[in-house]
Coordinates of C-alpha atoms and ligand atoms in Angstrom, one line a residue:
X1 CA 20.1 112.2 112.7
X2 CA 21.3 112.1 109.1
X3 CA 23.4 109.3 107.6
X4 CA 25.1 110.2 104.4
X5 CA 24.2 107.2 102.3
X6 CA 24.3 109.5 99.2
X7 CA 24.5 113.2 98.6
X8 CA 21.5 115.2 99.8
X9 CA 20.7 116.2 96.2
X10 CA 20.6 112.6 95.1
X11 CA 18.5 111.7 98.1
X12 CA 15.9 114.3 97.2
X13 CA 15.6 112.7 93.7
X14 CA 14.8 109.2 95.1
X15 CA 11.1 109.1 94.2
X16 CA 9.0 107.5 96.9
X17 CA 11.8 107.1 99.5
X18 CA 10.0 108.1 102.7
X19 CA 12.6 107.1 105.3
X20 CA 16.2 106.9 105.8
X21 CA 17.8 105.0 108.7
X22 CA 21.2 103.8 109.7
X23 CA 20.1 100.2 110.0
X24 CA 16.8 98.6 109.0
X25 CA 15.8 95.4 110.7
X26 CA 13.2 93.5 108.6
X27 CA 10.9 91.4 110.8
X28 CA 9.5 92.2 114.2
X29 CA 9.8 88.8 115.9
X30 CA 12.0 87.9 118.9
X31 CA 15.1 87.8 116.7
X32 CA 14.5 91.1 114.8
X33 CA 13.6 92.9 118.0
X34 CA 16.5 91.6 120.1
X35 CA 18.8 92.5 117.2
X36 CA 17.3 96.0 117.0
X37 CA 17.7 96.4 120.8
X38 CA 21.3 95.3 120.8
X39 CA 22.0 97.8 117.9
X40 CA 20.2 100.6 119.7
X41 CA 22.2 99.9 122.9
X42 CA 25.2 100.4 120.7
X43 CA 23.9 103.9 119.8
X44 CA 22.8 102.9 116.3
X45 CA 19.7 104.5 114.7
X46 CA 17.5 101.5 114.0
X47 CA 14.1 101.0 112.4
X48 CA 12.2 97.7 112.4
X49 CA 9.8 97.0 109.5
X50 CA 7.1 94.4 110.2
X51 CA 4.4 93.2 107.8
X52 CA 1.8 92.7 110.5
X53 CA 2.2 93.7 114.1
X54 CA 5.3 92.9 116.1
X55 CA 5.4 89.4 117.5
X56 CA 2.7 88.0 115.2
X57 CA 4.9 85.2 113.8
X58 CA 6.4 82.2 115.6
X59 CA 7.4 84.5 118.5
X60 CA 3.8 84.8 119.7
X61 CA 2.4 81.5 121.0
X62 CA 5.5 79.4 121.6
X63 CA 6.3 77.7 124.8
X64 CA 8.7 80.3 126.2
X65 CA 11.2 77.9 127.5
X66 CA 14.9 79.0 127.5
X67 CA 16.7 75.7 127.0
X68 CA 20.5 75.3 126.8
X69 CA 19.4 71.7 127.5
X70 CA 18.2 71.5 123.8
X71 CA 21.8 71.9 122.6
X72 CA 21.8 68.5 120.7
X73 CA 20.3 69.1 117.2
X74 CA 17.4 67.3 115.6
X75 CA 19.7 66.0 112.9
X76 CA 21.1 63.1 114.8
X77 CA 22.3 59.6 113.9
X78 CA 19.2 57.4 113.5
X79 CA 16.8 60.3 112.9
X80 CA 16.1 59.5 109.3
X81 CA 14.8 56.0 110.2
X82 CA 12.9 57.5 113.2
X83 CA 11.3 60.1 111.0
X84 CA 10.2 57.5 108.5
X85 CA 8.6 55.4 111.4
X86 CA 6.8 58.5 112.6
X87 CA 5.5 59.2 109.1
X88 CA 3.6 55.9 109.4
X89 CA 2.4 56.4 113.0
X90 CA -0.8 58.4 113.6
X91 CA -0.3 60.9 116.3
X92 CA 3.5 61.0 116.1
X93 CA 5.2 64.3 117.0
X94 CA 6.6 64.7 113.4
X95 CA 4.7 64.9 110.2
X96 CA 6.0 65.6 106.7
X97 CA 3.3 66.2 104.1
X98 CA 4.4 64.4 101.0
X99 CA 4.6 66.8 98.1
X100 CA 6.6 67.8 95.0
X101 CA 8.4 70.8 96.4
X102 CA 12.0 71.0 95.3
X103 CA 13.0 73.3 98.2
X104 CA 11.5 70.7 100.7
X105 CA 13.4 67.8 99.1
X106 CA 16.7 69.8 99.0
X107 CA 16.1 70.6 102.6
X108 CA 15.4 67.0 103.5
X109 CA 18.5 65.8 101.7
X110 CA 20.6 68.4 103.5
X111 CA 19.1 67.4 106.8
X112 CA 19.7 63.6 106.1
X113 CA 23.3 64.3 105.3
X114 CA 23.8 65.8 108.8
X115 CA 22.4 62.8 110.6
X116 CA 25.9 61.4 111.5
X117 CA 27.8 61.7 114.7
X118 CA 30.5 64.1 113.5
X119 CA 28.0 66.7 112.2
X120 CA 25.7 66.1 115.2
X121 CA 28.6 66.9 117.5
X122 CA 29.7 70.0 115.6
X123 CA 26.1 71.4 115.6
X124 CA 25.6 70.6 119.3
X125 CA 28.8 72.5 120.1
X126 CA 27.7 75.5 118.0
X127 CA 24.2 75.4 119.5
X128 CA 25.5 75.1 123.0
X129 CA 27.7 78.1 122.6
X130 CA 24.9 80.4 121.4
X131 CA 22.4 78.9 123.9
X132 CA 24.7 79.3 126.9
X133 CA 25.6 82.9 125.9
X134 CA 22.0 83.8 125.3
X135 CA 20.8 82.3 128.6
X136 CA 23.2 84.5 130.6
X137 CA 22.6 87.5 128.4
X138 CA 18.9 87.2 128.7
X139 CA 19.0 87.3 132.5
X140 CA 21.2 90.4 132.2
X141 CA 18.8 92.1 129.8
X142 CA 15.8 91.3 132.0
X143 CA 17.5 93.0 134.9
X144 CA 19.2 95.8 133.0
X145 CA 16.2 96.8 130.9
X146 CA 13.5 95.8 133.4
X147 CA 11.8 93.4 131.0
X148 CA 8.4 92.4 132.5
X149 CA 8.0 89.1 130.8
X150 CA 7.4 86.6 133.6
X151 CA 11.0 85.4 133.4
X152 CA 11.9 82.7 135.9
X153 CA 15.2 80.9 136.4
X154 CA 13.8 77.7 137.9
X155 CA 14.9 75.1 135.4
X156 CA 12.9 72.8 133.2
X157 CA 12.0 69.2 134.0
X158 CA 12.1 66.5 131.3
X159 CA 9.5 63.9 132.5
X160 CA 9.3 60.3 131.4
X161 CA 6.7 57.6 131.8
X162 CA 8.5 55.2 129.6
X163 CA 11.4 53.7 131.6
X164 CA 13.4 52.8 128.5
X165 CA 13.2 56.3 127.1
X166 CA 14.2 57.6 130.5
X167 CA 17.3 55.4 130.7
X168 CA 18.2 56.3 127.1
X169 CA 18.1 60.0 128.0
X170 CA 19.9 59.6 131.3
X171 CA 22.7 58.0 129.2
X172 CA 23.0 61.2 127.2
X173 CA 23.4 63.5 130.3
X174 CA 27.2 63.0 130.4
X175 CA 27.6 64.1 126.8
X176 CA 25.4 67.2 127.6
X177 CA 27.7 68.0 130.5
X178 CA 30.5 68.3 127.8
X179 CA 28.4 71.1 126.2
X180 CA 28.2 73.0 129.5
X181 CA 24.7 71.7 130.3
X182 CA 24.2 70.5 133.9
X183 CA 21.4 68.0 134.8
X184 CA 20.0 66.2 137.8
X185 CA 18.5 62.8 137.5
X186 CA 15.4 62.3 139.9
X187 CA 13.7 59.0 140.6
X188 CA 10.0 59.0 139.7
X189 CA 8.6 58.4 143.2
X190 CA 10.8 61.0 144.7
X191 CA 9.7 63.5 142.1
X192 CA 6.0 62.7 142.7
X193 CA 6.5 63.3 146.4
X194 CA 7.5 66.9 145.6
X195 CA 5.3 67.6 142.5
X196 CA 1.6 67.1 143.2
X197 CA 0.6 68.3 139.7
X198 CA 1.7 65.0 138.1
X199 CA -0.2 61.7 138.0
X200 CA 1.4 58.5 139.3
X201 CA 3.5 56.4 136.8
X202 CA 6.5 58.6 136.3
X203 CA 9.6 56.5 135.5
X204 CA 11.9 59.4 136.2
X205 CA 12.8 63.0 135.6
X206 CA 15.8 64.8 134.3
X207 CA 16.0 68.3 135.7
X208 CA 18.0 71.0 133.9
X209 CA 18.5 73.7 136.5
X210 CA 20.2 76.1 134.1
X211 CA 17.1 76.3 131.9
X212 CA 14.5 79.1 132.4
X213 CA 11.2 80.4 131.0
X214 CA 9.4 83.6 130.1
X215 CA 6.1 84.6 128.5
X216 CA 7.1 85.1 124.8
X217 CA 4.3 87.6 123.8
X218 CA 5.3 89.8 126.7
X219 CA 9.0 89.4 126.0
X220 CA 8.5 90.6 122.5
X221 CA 6.3 93.6 123.7
X222 CA 9.0 94.5 126.2
X223 CA 11.8 94.3 123.7
X224 CA 9.8 96.8 121.6
X225 CA 9.1 99.0 124.6
X226 CA 12.8 99.3 125.4
X227 CA 13.8 99.7 121.8
X228 CA 11.4 102.7 121.4
X229 CA 12.7 104.2 124.7
X230 CA 16.2 104.0 123.3
X231 CA 15.1 106.0 120.2
X232 CA 14.4 103.1 117.9
X233 CA 11.5 103.1 115.5
X234 CA 9.1 100.3 114.7
X235 CA 6.9 100.6 111.5
X236 CA 4.1 98.0 111.5
X237 CA 2.1 97.0 108.5
X238 CA 5.1 97.3 106.2
X239 CA 5.5 94.2 104.0
X240 CA 9.0 94.2 102.6
X241 CA 9.0 92.7 99.2
X242 CA 12.5 93.5 97.9
X243 CA 15.9 94.6 99.0
X244 CA 18.2 96.2 96.5
X245 CA 21.9 96.8 97.2
X246 CA 23.3 100.0 95.9
X247 CA 26.8 101.5 95.9
X248 CA 26.4 103.4 99.1
X249 CA 23.7 101.5 101.0
X250 CA 20.5 99.5 100.7
X251 CA 17.1 100.3 99.4
X252 CA 14.2 98.4 100.8
X253 CA 10.8 98.3 99.0
X254 CA 7.5 98.0 100.8
X255 CA 3.9 98.4 99.7
X256 CA 4.0 101.7 101.6
X257 CA 7.0 103.2 99.9
X258 CA 10.8 102.8 100.0
X259 CA 13.3 103.0 102.8
X260 CA 17.0 103.5 102.6
X261 CA 19.7 102.5 105.0
X262 CA 23.4 101.9 105.3
X263 CA 22.8 98.3 106.4
X264 CA 19.8 95.9 106.5
X265 CA 19.3 92.9 108.7
X266 CA 16.9 90.2 107.5
X267 CA 15.2 88.6 110.5
X268 CA 12.1 87.1 108.9
X269 CA 12.0 83.8 110.6
X270 CA 10.4 81.1 108.4
X271 CA 9.8 83.8 105.7
X272 CA 13.5 84.6 105.3
X273 CA 14.2 82.5 102.2
X274 CA 11.5 84.5 100.3
X275 CA 13.6 87.6 100.6
X276 CA 17.1 86.1 100.4
X277 CA 16.2 84.5 97.1
X278 CA 15.8 87.9 95.5
X279 CA 19.5 88.5 96.6
X280 CA 20.6 85.3 94.8
X281 CA 21.0 83.4 98.1
X282 CA 19.2 80.1 98.6
X283 CA 18.7 79.8 102.4
X284 CA 17.6 76.2 103.3
X285 CA 14.9 77.1 105.8
X286 CA 11.5 75.4 105.9
X287 CA 8.5 76.3 108.1
X288 CA 8.3 73.7 110.8
X289 CA 4.7 74.1 112.0
X290 CA 3.9 73.8 115.7
X291 CA 0.8 74.3 117.7
X292 CA -0.1 75.6 121.1
X293 CA -3.2 76.0 123.2
X294 CA -3.3 78.7 125.9
X295 CA -5.7 78.5 128.8
X296 CA -6.5 80.3 131.9
X297 CA -4.3 79.0 134.7
X298 CA -5.5 75.8 136.4
X299 CA -5.5 75.6 140.2
X300 CA -2.8 72.9 140.2
X301 CA 0.1 73.5 137.8
X302 CA 3.6 72.1 137.7
X303 CA 6.2 74.1 139.6
X304 CA 8.5 74.2 136.6
X305 CA 8.0 74.0 132.8
X306 CA 7.8 70.4 131.8
X307 CA 8.9 68.6 128.7
X308 CA 6.7 65.4 128.4
X309 CA 9.3 63.5 126.7
X310 CA 7.5 60.4 125.6
X311 CA 5.0 62.6 123.7
X312 CA 7.3 65.6 122.9
X313 CA 4.8 68.1 124.4
X314 CA 5.8 71.1 126.5
X315 CA 3.8 72.5 129.4
X316 CA 4.5 76.0 130.6
X317 CA 2.6 77.8 133.5
X318 CA 2.9 81.5 134.1
X319 CA 1.2 83.6 136.7
X320 CA -0.9 84.9 133.7
X321 CA -1.8 81.6 132.1
X322 CA -1.0 78.0 131.0
X323 CA 0.2 76.7 127.7
X324 CA 0.5 73.3 126.0
X325 CA 2.6 73.3 122.9
X326 CA 4.6 71.3 120.4
X327 CA 4.4 69.0 117.4
X328 CA 6.4 69.5 114.2
X329 CA 4.7 69.5 110.8
X330 CA 6.5 70.1 107.5
X331 CA 3.4 71.1 105.4
X332 CA 4.8 74.2 103.7
X333 CA 3.3 77.7 104.4
X334 CA 0.0 76.1 105.5
X335 CA -2.2 78.3 107.6
X336 CA -4.8 75.9 108.8
X337 CA -5.2 74.9 112.4
X338 CA -5.2 71.1 112.5
X339 CA -7.7 69.9 115.2
X340 CA -6.0 66.4 115.4
X341 CA -2.7 68.0 116.2
X342 CA -4.3 70.3 118.8
X343 CA -6.0 67.3 120.3
X344 CA -2.7 65.5 120.6
X345 CA -1.5 68.2 123.0
X346 CA -4.4 67.7 125.3
X347 CA -4.2 63.9 125.1
X348 CA -0.5 64.0 126.1
X349 CA -1.3 66.4 129.0
X350 CA -4.0 64.1 130.3
X351 CA -1.6 61.2 130.5
X352 CA 0.7 63.2 132.8
X353 CA -1.2 65.9 134.7
X354 CA -4.1 65.9 137.2
X355 CA -5.3 69.2 135.7
X356 CA -4.2 69.0 132.1
X357 CA -6.2 72.1 130.8
X358 CA -7.4 75.4 132.2
X359 CA -11.1 76.3 132.6
X360 CA -11.0 78.7 129.6
X361 CA -9.2 78.3 126.3
X362 CA -7.7 81.7 125.5
X363 CA -6.1 80.8 122.2
X364 CA -5.5 78.0 119.8
X365 CA -2.5 78.8 117.7
X366 CA 0.1 77.6 115.2
X367 CA 3.5 79.1 114.4
X368 CA 6.1 78.3 111.7
X369 CA 9.5 77.6 113.3
X370 CA 12.3 78.6 110.9
X371 CA 14.0 75.2 110.5
X372 CA 17.4 75.3 108.8
X373 CA 18.6 72.0 107.3
X374 CA 21.5 71.7 109.8
X375 CA 19.4 72.9 112.8
X376 CA 21.7 75.9 113.3
X377 CA 20.9 79.5 113.0
X378 CA 22.2 81.5 110.1
X379 CA 23.7 84.7 111.5
X380 CA 26.1 87.0 109.5
X381 CA 26.5 88.6 106.2
X382 CA 24.4 87.3 103.3
X383 CA 27.0 85.8 101.0
X384 CA 28.2 88.3 98.4
X385 CA 26.4 91.3 100.0
X386 CA 28.4 93.8 102.0
X387 CA 25.5 95.6 103.6
X388 CA 22.9 92.8 104.0
X389 CA 22.9 90.7 107.2
X390 CA 20.9 87.7 108.1
X391 CA 19.6 86.5 111.5
X392 CA 17.3 83.6 110.8
X393 CA 16.9 79.8 111.0
X394 CA 16.6 79.5 114.8
X395 CA 14.3 76.5 114.5
X396 CA 12.9 75.3 117.8
X397 CA 15.0 77.7 119.9
X398 CA 14.5 81.3 118.7
X399 CA 13.5 82.6 122.0
X400 CA 16.3 80.8 123.8
X401 CA 18.9 82.1 121.3
X402 CA 17.4 85.6 120.8
X403 CA 19.6 87.7 123.1
X404 CA 22.9 86.2 121.9
X405 CA 21.8 86.6 118.3
X406 CA 21.0 90.2 118.8
X407 CA 24.4 90.8 120.4
X408 CA 26.3 88.8 117.8
X409 CA 24.7 90.8 114.9
X410 CA 25.5 94.1 116.7
X411 CA 29.1 93.0 117.3
X412 CA 29.6 91.9 113.7
X413 CA 28.2 95.1 112.3
X414 CA 30.4 97.1 114.7
X415 CA 33.4 95.1 113.6
X416 CA 34.1 94.1 117.2
X417 CA 35.3 90.8 118.4
X418 CA 32.0 89.0 119.3
X419 CA 31.4 87.2 122.6
X420 CA 31.1 83.9 120.8
X421 CA 32.8 82.6 117.7
X422 CA 30.5 83.5 114.8
X423 CA 32.0 80.9 112.4
X424 CA 29.5 78.1 113.0
X425 CA 26.5 80.3 112.2
X426 CA 27.9 81.9 109.1
X427 CA 25.3 81.9 106.2
X428 CA 28.2 81.3 103.9
X429 CA 28.1 77.6 104.8
X430 CA 25.0 77.3 102.6
X431 CA 26.4 79.3 99.6
Ligands
FAD1 C1 4.8 75.5 119.1 C2 6.1 76.2 119.2 C3 6.8 76.1 120.4 C4 8.0 76.8 120.5 N1 8.6 76.8 121.8 C5 9.8 77.4 121.9 C6 10.4 77.5 123.2 O1 9.9 77.0 124.2 N2 11.6 78.1 123.3 C7 12.3 78.7 122.2 O2 13.4 79.2 122.3 N3 11.7 78.6 121.0 C8 10.5 78.0 120.8 N4 9.9 78.0 119.6 C9 10.6 78.5 118.4 C10 10.5 80.0 118.4 O3 9.1 80.4 118.4 C11 11.1 80.6 117.1 O4 12.4 80.0 116.8 C12 11.2 82.1 117.1 O5 10.0 82.7 117.5 C13 11.7 82.6 115.7 O6 11.7 84.0 115.9 P1 11.9 84.9 114.6 O7 11.9 86.3 115.1 O8 13.1 84.4 113.8 O9 10.6 84.6 113.7 P2 9.2 85.2 113.8 O10 8.8 85.4 115.2 O11 8.3 84.3 113.0 O12 9.3 86.7 113.2 C14 9.4 86.9 111.9 C15 8.6 88.2 111.6 O13 8.7 88.6 110.3 C16 7.5 89.2 109.8 N5 7.5 89.1 108.4 C17 7.3 88.1 107.5 N6 7.4 88.5 106.3 C18 7.6 89.8 106.3 C19 7.9 90.8 105.3 N7 7.9 90.4 104.0 N8 8.1 92.1 105.6 C20 8.1 92.4 106.9 N9 7.9 91.5 107.9 C21 7.7 90.2 107.6 C22 6.4 88.2 110.5 O14 5.2 88.8 110.5 C23 7.1 88.0 111.8 O15 6.6 88.9 112.8 C24 8.6 77.4 119.4 C25 7.9 77.4 118.2 C26 6.7 76.8 118.1 C27 6.0 76.9 116.8

């Protein structure tokens, strides 16, 4: 298929241009691939460019929970004080490495400014809309495209050992209902009677029956499989280092040559600001580092994914394995695996579970969550750029929001009325 970005004669003269596509998607994580899939379903000719192999970023070893229940954003009233307390507490779920990084300080100021009820409520509404749409759309995609990714719609249980923390969270359930998130409160003893994987001492549980889970590495691989079957291309080992907007399209430079397209979608997760900066747009996204350990599946596992709320650790069991994950560290683009942080995952699991780990460790992993300063994704046109789109900043919820994000980008590019109001996610809010 040929897309007349420029005349054929001009095109021949473009030295080093080795490929022309209708739409280039830069970044082969869950967001890039779901966007490419939604575009391919629309009949667009799509090519994904990925610096490593697909799904090698945050989309690889995350916990795989699909959680409309996480609609409330991190930027909440009282969070600044809480974060300062955590900074002084060894083993706390959040760590900010003190350093002189203007982008981090701008991010922190932006985040702190959102820690009030009005902004919290606005973000929660926006997050709920995209989460609820994505949850339903994902179930549809799994069925329609036959995605073999261990998807299960069994809900997620938030488990509490601390009675005060439990009561505080129960108090927030009514507000969550206002965001379309249904919950059931279960007494600790009643829960233990039906869930033998947990140790005694559970104060209570909040079940979110609308939540779900999947195995994220398989999800990403399946998105890629379906995309290719629909005629989409994926070029791995292509590091995009510049995007240049021209009169009739976009030129994308990689170490392996140049690509041209009518439109480009930047879906680089935590790396996105590095590319948008070259387009004159400062995207307030910081890498929020999290860790996971994947094991062979223990004999006794919880029936549903668990959020161990007093420790902020997530437990997910699939037929194919078992994962502990979480912690949030703002330490820049740091690539080390911190043994203390990994140890925290196992310590938390030991408090709650009879069989906290599997017999074999399959992988110790870190990933950079793309944390935006208002904890909302940035989806839409890059300000001032007609043909450059952004799908980034999904923070702790990129898997949960992936299907809706893909569809939203496809709708915006097509000029159709989207399923959800795009306004809350517009990158222009940061311009
Ligand atoms: C411990 C942990 C647990 C989590 N648990 C959950 C969960 O249970 N549920 C949930 O919804 N979310 C969860 N998340 C968040 C989720 O993993 C992310 O929000 C999501 O993966 C982001 O997807 P992405 O496609 O935007 O980014 P990524 O998956 O990071 O993809 C970006 C891609 O861009 C590529 N890239 C980078 N630079 C370039 C370049 N210059 N050129 C070309 N390609 C490039 C990278 O290699 C990468 O593949 C978790 C995250 C962590 C760390």
